[in-house]
Amino acid sequence: MGDKPLRVLACGDVEGRINALFNRVNAIQKKSGQFDLLLCVGEFLGNSPEAEAEWEAYKSGAKKAPIHTYILGAASQETVKYFPNSDGCELYLYAFNIVPMKNMDPAELVKQPQDVTENPYRKPMKDGKKEKPPPSMTGTEEEPASQFFFDLGQNKPQHQQRHGRKRQTDGDGPNYPKQPRRPPQPTGPCWFCLASPEVENPQNIYWSILLSFLVDLASEVVEEMEKYKSAIKKFCKSRAQRCIMFERNYRSQHLQLQVVPVPMEKCSTDDIKEAFMTQAEEQQIELMEIPAHTDLKQIAPPGTPYFYVEMDTGEKLFYRIKKNFPLQFGREVLASEALLNIPMRADWRECKCTKEEEEDQAKQMRSDFEPFDFALDD
């Protein structure tokens, strides 16, 4: 076999977002060194005009793939047109066809390459029987197994209980039922809970709900939350803004979904995604792109700390928090010079205003959002 092991990257659905894929590959290779090939096992190509434009750029040679890329396809009838040969073909990238194991000849399944050697750690066989290891390999000769029983119900002398607390048994005293573990308690007053005394005026409730979703993740609110997300995206688009949402489930009794509108003339969606990926790499945060249709419950079970970003195009970035995480990371990226260029507003505590200003903003927000508010139709 070769002296150098093969280093392989693998990914799932790309769905035409080739630029985003290779940006991620470049970031990984910059951090971890060069890989030999990239294997894409999901839907690689897409049907949207943007996806077709990205593909044409690579197909024409205007852009180059930073790594040998192998894809499986076609994964749907809509992308069959990109594959001229069902047996596998080259595309300025690389495609190949894999035969399912159930359709293969059994002899092919057990066939070994010519340069495979025998396992050097396997013991030799004599007359079809496995040879027992000598005593020197086991360290000691085999001894018959011993079994021990302990009587925990017998009372012990008082002098044996001086150095430790006696374990209660059925005859020692009453058995109390095991108390359930208490849920984690809030560490202080929450500015966003509608039941909190910090929410001083009903005028501010509307503003808080729209610009900083803070919900307990329950099945009965997920559907309504998705409706509000869709409505806010339409609202932002009508104002020539990109709706960027990020969520932090870390050091809080709530899941915090925050919504930030970014003017379209400021930057593209790719610029925003690149800014998140770049700053994440600088802070050693392994932010990864996940398919747009992914349900967070599939990759983040209840109680899992995580950070999550959703672009206006539906593209999603995810990081499972392991140790420390910068609480203002989402705001810091969006407020950076590369995007909104308002670094002084990265800390929410620097964005306070008077009660009268909050009321005016809430009234204006209610008026502007009213055509998109589906709750008013009920």
Tab-separated table of C-alpha atoms in Angstrom:
chain	number	residue	atom	x	y	z
A	1	MET	CA	0.000	0.000	0.000
A	2	GLY	CA	1.035	3.622	-0.338
A	3	ASP	CA	3.168	5.273	2.323
A	4	LYS	CA	0.836	8.274	2.621
A	5	PRO	CA	-2.786	7.700	3.731
A	6	LEU	CA	-5.554	9.089	1.537
A	7	ARG	CA	-7.246	12.141	3.065
A	8	VAL	CA	-10.898	12.409	2.040
A	9	LEU	CA	-13.546	15.059	2.686
A	10	ALA	CA	-17.237	14.077	2.483
A	11	CYS	CA	-20.410	16.165	2.322
A	12	GLY	CA	-24.137	15.689	1.830
A	13	ASP	CA	-26.584	17.743	-0.219
A	14	VAL	CA	-25.036	20.719	-2.032
A	15	GLU	CA	-28.098	21.565	-4.154
A	16	GLY	CA	-26.199	23.861	-6.511
A	17	ARG	CA	-24.444	25.967	-3.858
A	18	ILE	CA	-21.032	25.130	-5.275
A	19	ASN	CA	-19.354	28.400	-4.287
A	20	ALA	CA	-20.405	27.912	-0.669
A	21	LEU	CA	-19.152	24.328	-0.733
A	22	PHE	CA	-15.701	25.249	-2.038
A	23	ASN	CA	-15.447	28.215	0.331
A	24	ARG	CA	-15.976	25.759	3.161
A	25	VAL	CA	-13.410	23.365	1.668
A	26	ASN	CA	-10.845	26.181	1.425
A	27	ALA	CA	-11.450	27.090	5.066
A	28	ILE	CA	-10.988	23.474	6.181
A	29	GLN	CA	-7.810	23.019	4.119
A	30	LYS	CA	-6.385	26.250	5.420
A	31	LYS	CA	-6.857	24.991	8.973
A	32	SER	CA	-6.165	21.250	8.589
A	33	GLY	CA	-3.963	20.997	5.493
A	34	GLN	CA	-4.615	19.686	1.996
A	35	PHE	CA	-7.015	16.811	1.316
A	36	ASP	CA	-6.791	14.432	-1.651
A	37	LEU	CA	-10.418	14.434	-2.760
A	38	LEU	CA	-13.950	15.552	-1.913
A	39	LEU	CA	-16.827	13.036	-2.017
A	40	CYS	CA	-20.360	14.469	-2.387
A	41	VAL	CA	-22.997	11.825	-1.674
A	42	GLY	CA	-26.195	13.913	-1.815
A	43	GLU	CA	-27.860	16.115	-4.440
A	44	PHE	CA	-24.923	18.052	-5.883
A	45	LEU	CA	-26.598	20.130	-8.626
A	46	GLY	CA	-29.593	22.436	-8.357
A	47	ASN	CA	-32.392	23.786	-10.553
A	48	SER	CA	-32.553	27.438	-9.539
A	49	PRO	CA	-31.134	30.111	-11.901
A	50	GLU	CA	-28.452	30.903	-9.338
A	51	ALA	CA	-27.415	27.248	-9.100
A	52	GLU	CA	-27.239	26.874	-12.882
A	53	ALA	CA	-25.144	30.040	-13.130
A	54	GLU	CA	-22.693	28.732	-10.536
A	55	TRP	CA	-22.420	25.414	-12.372
A	56	GLU	CA	-21.797	27.121	-15.737
A	57	ALA	CA	-18.943	29.106	-14.201
A	58	TYR	CA	-17.149	25.897	-13.248
A	59	LYS	CA	-18.149	24.042	-16.407
A	60	SER	CA	-16.751	26.793	-18.641
A	61	GLY	CA	-13.502	26.959	-16.710
A	62	ALA	CA	-14.094	30.482	-15.398
A	63	LYS	CA	-13.775	29.033	-11.901
A	64	LYS	CA	-11.679	26.092	-10.753
A	65	ALA	CA	-12.483	23.514	-8.105
A	66	PRO	CA	-9.870	23.649	-5.304
A	67	ILE	CA	-9.922	19.858	-4.899
A	68	HIS	CA	-10.650	16.710	-6.927
A	69	THR	CA	-14.400	16.340	-6.471
A	70	TYR	CA	-16.435	13.164	-6.958
A	71	ILE	CA	-20.222	13.295	-6.992
A	72	LEU	CA	-23.017	10.726	-7.069
A	73	GLY	CA	-25.827	11.421	-9.491
A	74	ALA	CA	-28.280	11.986	-10.636
A	75	ALA	CA	-30.133	12.059	-7.336
A	76	SER	CA	-33.376	13.323	-8.914
A	77	GLN	CA	-35.058	13.451	-12.323
A	78	GLU	CA	-34.521	17.216	-12.491
A	79	THR	CA	-30.719	16.843	-12.580
A	80	VAL	CA	-30.487	13.929	-15.032
A	81	LYS	CA	-29.841	16.429	-17.840
A	82	TYR	CA	-26.403	17.203	-16.393
A	83	PHE	CA	-25.223	13.587	-16.780
A	84	PRO	CA	-24.672	12.500	-20.420
A	85	ASN	CA	-23.598	8.974	-19.478
A	86	SER	CA	-25.236	6.789	-16.835
A	87	ASP	CA	-22.065	4.710	-16.438
A	88	GLY	CA	-20.142	7.639	-15.024
A	89	CYS	CA	-18.485	10.570	-16.743
A	90	GLU	CA	-16.235	13.588	-16.210
A	91	LEU	CA	-17.905	17.085	-15.622
A	92	TYR	CA	-14.670	19.857	-14.891
A	93	LEU	CA	-15.262	17.958	-11.692
A	94	TYR	CA	-15.589	14.049	-11.457
A	95	ALA	CA	-18.690	11.834	-11.380
A	96	PHE	CA	-18.938	8.093	-11.013
A	97	ASN	CA	-21.495	5.342	-10.708
A	98	ILE	CA	-21.647	2.900	-7.779
A	99	VAL	CA	-23.284	-0.532	-8.069
A	100	PRO	CA	-25.380	-1.424	-4.976
A	101	MET	CA	-23.915	-4.311	-2.976
A	102	LYS	CA	-27.072	-6.400	-3.377
A	103	ASN	CA	-26.559	-6.362	-7.173
A	104	MET	CA	-22.882	-7.335	-7.072
A	105	ASP	CA	-21.413	-10.783	-7.679
A	106	PRO	CA	-20.558	-12.386	-4.283
A	107	ALA	CA	-17.075	-13.134	-5.592
A	108	GLU	CA	-16.496	-9.403	-6.146
A	109	LEU	CA	-17.527	-8.621	-2.573
A	110	VAL	CA	-14.780	-10.788	-1.081
A	111	LYS	CA	-12.146	-10.045	-3.706
A	112	GLN	CA	-8.979	-8.493	-2.260
A	113	PRO	CA	-6.440	-6.208	-3.950
A	114	GLN	CA	-3.190	-7.819	-5.075
A	115	ASP	CA	-1.021	-5.985	-2.548
A	116	VAL	CA	-2.984	-7.041	0.558
A	117	THR	CA	-0.942	-9.037	3.104
A	118	GLU	CA	-2.034	-11.400	5.873
A	119	ASN	CA	-2.867	-10.024	9.315
A	120	PRO	CA	0.419	-10.254	11.295
A	121	TYR	CA	-1.464	-10.375	14.621
A	122	ARG	CA	-3.520	-13.477	13.835
A	123	LYS	CA	-2.397	-16.623	15.685
A	124	PRO	CA	-1.313	-19.598	13.494
A	125	MET	CA	-3.626	-22.607	13.264
A	126	LYS	CA	-2.599	-26.233	13.878
A	127	ASP	CA	-4.771	-29.053	12.562
A	128	GLY	CA	-7.667	-26.647	12.165
A	129	LYS	CA	-7.626	-25.684	15.868
A	130	LYS	CA	-6.572	-22.388	17.287
A	131	GLU	CA	-3.417	-22.633	19.371
A	132	LYS	CA	-3.737	-21.537	22.994
A	133	PRO	CA	-1.401	-18.707	24.009
A	134	PRO	CA	1.472	-19.737	26.282
A	135	PRO	CA	1.330	-18.749	29.983
A	136	SER	CA	3.916	-16.031	29.385
A	137	MET	CA	1.450	-14.125	27.172
A	138	THR	CA	-1.365	-14.165	29.697
A	139	GLY	CA	0.848	-13.283	32.661
A	140	THR	CA	-0.784	-15.834	35.038
A	141	GLU	CA	-2.279	-19.275	34.741
A	142	GLU	CA	-6.031	-19.586	34.602
A	143	GLU	CA	-7.745	-19.973	37.949
A	144	PRO	CA	-11.249	-21.203	38.633
A	145	ALA	CA	-13.754	-18.379	38.803
A	146	SER	CA	-14.769	-17.282	42.287
A	147	GLN	CA	-18.131	-15.862	43.270
A	148	PHE	CA	-18.793	-13.694	46.292
A	149	PHE	CA	-22.011	-12.721	48.056
A	150	PHE	CA	-22.538	-9.837	50.452
A	151	ASP	CA	-25.289	-9.484	53.058
A	152	LEU	CA	-26.159	-5.790	53.181
A	153	GLY	CA	-29.120	-6.291	55.528
A	154	GLN	CA	-27.136	-7.349	58.570
A	155	ASN	CA	-26.584	-4.734	61.264
A	156	LYS	CA	-22.942	-3.874	61.824
A	157	PRO	CA	-21.288	-2.944	65.129
A	158	GLN	CA	-21.341	0.744	65.996
A	159	HIS	CA	-17.550	1.113	65.810
A	160	GLN	CA	-17.633	0.180	62.091
A	161	GLN	CA	-19.937	3.114	61.323
A	162	ARG	CA	-17.825	5.900	62.759
A	163	HIS	CA	-16.031	6.811	59.551
A	164	GLY	CA	-18.937	6.815	57.180
A	165	ARG	CA	-22.670	7.182	56.850
A	166	LYS	CA	-24.553	3.910	57.203
A	167	ARG	CA	-26.536	2.889	54.165
A	168	GLN	CA	-30.198	2.389	55.005
A	169	THR	CA	-31.844	-0.936	54.245
A	170	ASP	CA	-35.368	-2.235	54.500
A	171	GLY	CA	-35.076	-2.730	58.278
A	172	ASP	CA	-33.101	0.422	59.111
A	173	GLY	CA	-35.768	3.018	58.691
A	174	PRO	CA	-38.357	4.504	56.329
A	175	ASN	CA	-37.616	4.530	52.594
A	176	TYR	CA	-38.352	7.928	51.093
A	177	PRO	CA	-39.378	8.159	47.403
A	178	LYS	CA	-36.691	9.459	45.076
A	179	GLN	CA	-37.214	13.124	44.371
A	180	PRO	CA	-37.185	14.180	40.690
A	181	ARG	CA	-34.426	16.527	39.634
A	182	ARG	CA	-35.520	20.126	39.558
A	183	PRO	CA	-35.344	21.881	36.188
A	184	PRO	CA	-32.665	24.580	35.848
A	185	GLN	CA	-33.790	27.827	37.398
A	186	PRO	CA	-33.324	31.271	35.800
A	187	THR	CA	-30.164	32.999	36.950
A	188	GLY	CA	-31.850	36.384	37.018
A	189	PRO	CA	-34.679	38.469	35.564
A	190	CYS	CA	-35.218	37.990	31.845
A	191	TRP	CA	-35.714	41.080	29.723
A	192	PHE	CA	-37.646	39.192	27.072
A	193	CYS	CA	-40.042	36.934	29.039
A	194	LEU	CA	-43.521	38.373	28.749
A	195	ALA	CA	-44.153	37.390	32.398
A	196	SER	CA	-41.047	39.208	33.581
A	197	PRO	CA	-41.338	42.522	35.463
A	198	GLU	CA	-38.581	43.812	33.145
A	199	VAL	CA	-41.200	44.067	30.358
A	200	GLU	CA	-42.576	47.367	31.547
A	201	ASN	CA	-44.959	48.392	28.792
A	202	PRO	CA	-47.230	46.379	26.462
A	203	GLN	CA	-46.085	48.651	23.638
A	204	ASN	CA	-42.648	47.069	23.855
A	205	ILE	CA	-43.921	43.481	23.737
A	206	TYR	CA	-44.655	43.648	20.005
A	207	TRP	CA	-41.176	44.973	19.258
A	208	SER	CA	-39.506	42.351	21.417
A	209	ILE	CA	-41.371	39.464	19.796
A	210	LEU	CA	-40.520	40.606	16.272
A	211	LEU	CA	-36.877	41.497	16.718
A	212	SER	CA	-35.758	38.996	19.363
A	213	PHE	CA	-37.706	35.753	19.421
A	214	LEU	CA	-37.257	34.087	22.802
A	215	VAL	CA	-39.338	30.929	23.017
A	216	ASP	CA	-39.376	27.724	24.952
A	217	LEU	CA	-39.001	25.028	22.304
A	218	ALA	CA	-42.415	23.354	22.414
A	219	SER	CA	-44.246	21.629	19.598
A	220	GLU	CA	-47.304	23.861	19.853
A	221	VAL	CA	-45.347	27.030	19.065
A	222	VAL	CA	-43.004	25.752	16.352
A	223	GLU	CA	-45.585	26.067	13.572
A	224	GLU	CA	-46.559	29.599	14.586
A	225	MET	CA	-42.904	30.545	14.894
A	226	GLU	CA	-42.229	29.349	11.342
A	227	LYS	CA	-45.162	31.445	10.112
A	228	TYR	CA	-43.700	34.536	11.775
A	229	LYS	CA	-40.278	33.807	10.284
A	230	SER	CA	-41.814	33.588	6.818
A	231	ALA	CA	-43.784	36.798	7.359
A	232	ILE	CA	-40.704	38.693	8.562
A	233	LYS	CA	-38.700	37.510	5.545
A	234	LYS	CA	-41.398	38.881	3.225
A	235	PHE	CA	-41.471	42.105	5.222
A	236	CYS	CA	-37.692	42.568	4.935
A	237	LYS	CA	-37.692	41.722	1.227
A	238	SER	CA	-40.305	44.408	0.590
A	239	ARG	CA	-37.882	46.906	2.125
A	240	ALA	CA	-34.885	45.662	0.046
A	241	GLN	CA	-33.341	43.984	3.089
A	242	ARG	CA	-31.854	40.549	3.640
A	243	CYS	CA	-33.420	38.830	6.662
A	244	ILE	CA	-30.638	37.166	8.686
A	245	MET	CA	-31.655	35.079	11.703
A	246	PHE	CA	-29.365	33.546	14.291
A	247	GLU	CA	-30.137	31.492	17.358
A	248	ARG	CA	-28.090	30.812	20.483
A	249	ASN	CA	-29.004	28.068	22.925
A	250	TYR	CA	-26.250	28.639	25.468
A	251	ARG	CA	-26.108	29.987	29.016
A	252	SER	CA	-29.792	30.813	28.969
A	253	GLN	CA	-33.073	29.208	29.972
A	254	HIS	CA	-34.446	30.185	26.557
A	255	LEU	CA	-33.654	29.644	22.918
A	256	GLN	CA	-32.810	33.037	21.464
A	257	LEU	CA	-33.693	33.597	17.816
A	258	GLN	CA	-32.636	37.075	16.761
A	259	VAL	CA	-33.587	38.774	13.495
A	260	VAL	CA	-31.329	41.367	11.828
A	261	PRO	CA	-32.272	43.078	8.537
A	262	VAL	CA	-29.281	43.823	6.283
A	263	PRO	CA	-29.730	46.272	3.363
A	264	MET	CA	-29.247	44.468	0.047
A	265	GLU	CA	-26.936	47.159	-1.302
A	266	LYS	CA	-24.540	46.597	1.603
A	267	CYS	CA	-23.563	43.028	0.728
A	268	SER	CA	-24.648	39.752	-0.867
A	269	THR	CA	-25.742	36.597	0.922
A	270	ASP	CA	-22.397	34.996	0.030
A	271	ASP	CA	-20.609	37.940	1.677
A	272	ILE	CA	-22.599	37.398	4.868
A	273	LYS	CA	-21.926	33.670	4.897
A	274	GLU	CA	-18.218	34.209	4.226
A	275	ALA	CA	-18.033	36.711	7.099
A	276	PHE	CA	-19.553	34.165	9.491
A	277	MET	CA	-17.206	31.409	8.296
A	278	THR	CA	-14.108	33.622	8.451
A	279	GLN	CA	-14.747	34.988	11.940
A	280	ALA	CA	-15.717	31.514	13.157
A	281	GLU	CA	-12.391	30.140	11.923
A	282	GLU	CA	-10.500	32.968	13.616
A	283	GLN	CA	-12.159	32.056	16.929
A	284	GLN	CA	-11.741	28.289	16.374
A	285	ILE	CA	-15.491	27.765	15.997
A	286	GLU	CA	-16.244	24.872	13.640
A	287	LEU	CA	-19.234	26.433	11.898
A	288	MET	CA	-20.590	24.090	9.236
A	289	GLU	CA	-23.221	24.392	6.520
A	290	ILE	CA	-26.232	22.096	6.804
A	291	PRO	CA	-28.957	21.358	4.214
A	292	ALA	CA	-31.769	23.926	4.115
A	293	HIS	CA	-34.418	21.302	4.885
A	294	THR	CA	-32.622	20.036	8.016
A	295	ASP	CA	-34.690	20.003	11.223
A	296	LEU	CA	-32.583	21.164	14.159
A	297	LYS	CA	-34.101	18.406	16.300
A	298	GLN	CA	-32.258	15.905	14.105
A	299	ILE	CA	-28.816	17.257	14.961
A	300	ALA	CA	-29.380	18.992	18.307
A	301	PRO	CA	-31.307	16.888	20.845
A	302	PRO	CA	-33.041	18.745	23.717
A	303	GLY	CA	-30.519	20.330	26.040
A	304	THR	CA	-27.755	20.534	23.440
A	305	PRO	CA	-26.015	23.945	23.374
A	306	TYR	CA	-25.639	25.258	19.835
A	307	PHE	CA	-25.392	28.319	17.572
A	308	TYR	CA	-27.351	28.504	14.328
A	309	VAL	CA	-27.601	30.987	11.431
A	310	GLU	CA	-30.265	31.120	8.704
A	311	MET	CA	-29.687	33.257	5.602
A	312	ASP	CA	-32.377	34.992	3.568
A	313	THR	CA	-31.939	32.287	0.906
A	314	GLY	CA	-32.668	29.490	3.393
A	315	GLU	CA	-29.005	28.443	3.676
A	316	LYS	CA	-28.113	27.377	7.214
A	317	LEU	CA	-24.944	27.314	9.332
A	318	PHE	CA	-24.651	25.310	12.549
A	319	TYR	CA	-22.167	24.867	15.402
A	320	ARG	CA	-22.555	22.514	18.333
A	321	ILE	CA	-21.099	24.425	21.273
A	322	LYS	CA	-18.489	22.417	23.176
A	323	LYS	CA	-16.826	24.763	25.649
A	324	ASN	CA	-16.828	28.538	25.844
A	325	PHE	CA	-18.704	30.500	23.208
A	326	PRO	CA	-18.744	34.300	22.652
A	327	LEU	CA	-22.263	35.390	23.556
A	328	GLN	CA	-22.219	38.314	21.104
A	329	PHE	CA	-20.773	36.321	18.174
A	330	GLY	CA	-23.786	36.740	15.868
A	331	ARG	CA	-23.995	40.485	16.490
A	332	GLU	CA	-20.241	40.901	16.158
A	333	VAL	CA	-20.249	39.334	12.693
A	334	LEU	CA	-23.188	41.353	11.375
A	335	ALA	CA	-21.930	44.618	12.898
A	336	SER	CA	-18.393	44.112	11.548
A	337	GLU	CA	-16.799	46.391	8.965
A	338	ALA	CA	-17.261	43.745	6.272
A	339	LEU	CA	-21.071	43.903	6.591
A	340	LEU	CA	-23.033	46.666	8.391
A	341	ASN	CA	-19.888	48.531	9.526
A	342	ILE	CA	-21.311	49.493	12.925
A	343	PRO	CA	-18.922	47.697	15.318
A	344	MET	CA	-19.968	49.932	18.212
A	345	ARG	CA	-23.409	48.246	18.186
A	346	ALA	CA	-22.111	44.681	18.475
A	347	ASP	CA	-22.926	44.725	22.211
A	348	TRP	CA	-26.695	44.971	22.750
A	349	ARG	CA	-26.116	46.933	25.953
A	350	GLU	CA	-24.789	49.789	23.821
A	351	CYS	CA	-28.079	49.944	21.899
A	352	LYS	CA	-30.347	51.109	24.718
A	353	CYS	CA	-32.802	53.939	24.179
A	354	THR	CA	-35.347	55.756	26.284
A	355	LYS	CA	-38.785	54.370	27.077
A	356	GLU	CA	-40.397	56.999	24.831
A	357	GLU	CA	-38.113	56.045	21.918
A	358	GLU	CA	-38.965	52.361	22.386
A	359	GLU	CA	-42.685	53.138	22.309
A	360	ASP	CA	-42.304	55.174	19.116
A	361	GLN	CA	-40.297	52.388	17.472
A	362	ALA	CA	-42.865	49.785	18.511
A	363	LYS	CA	-45.730	51.822	17.055
A	364	GLN	CA	-43.860	52.369	13.799
A	365	MET	CA	-42.964	48.673	13.617
A	366	ARG	CA	-46.577	47.644	14.211
A	367	SER	CA	-47.772	49.946	11.469
A	368	ASP	CA	-45.146	48.835	8.925
A	369	PHE	CA	-45.548	45.115	9.645
A	370	GLU	CA	-49.364	45.090	9.746
A	371	PRO	CA	-49.823	44.034	6.064
A	372	PHE	CA	-47.658	40.952	6.728
A	373	ASP	CA	-49.016	40.002	10.171
A	374	PHE	CA	-51.040	36.811	9.689
A	375	ALA	CA	-52.204	36.947	13.327
A	376	LEU	CA	-54.478	39.886	12.469
A	377	ASP	CA	-56.486	37.627	10.150
A	378	ASP	CA	-57.608	35.383	13.015
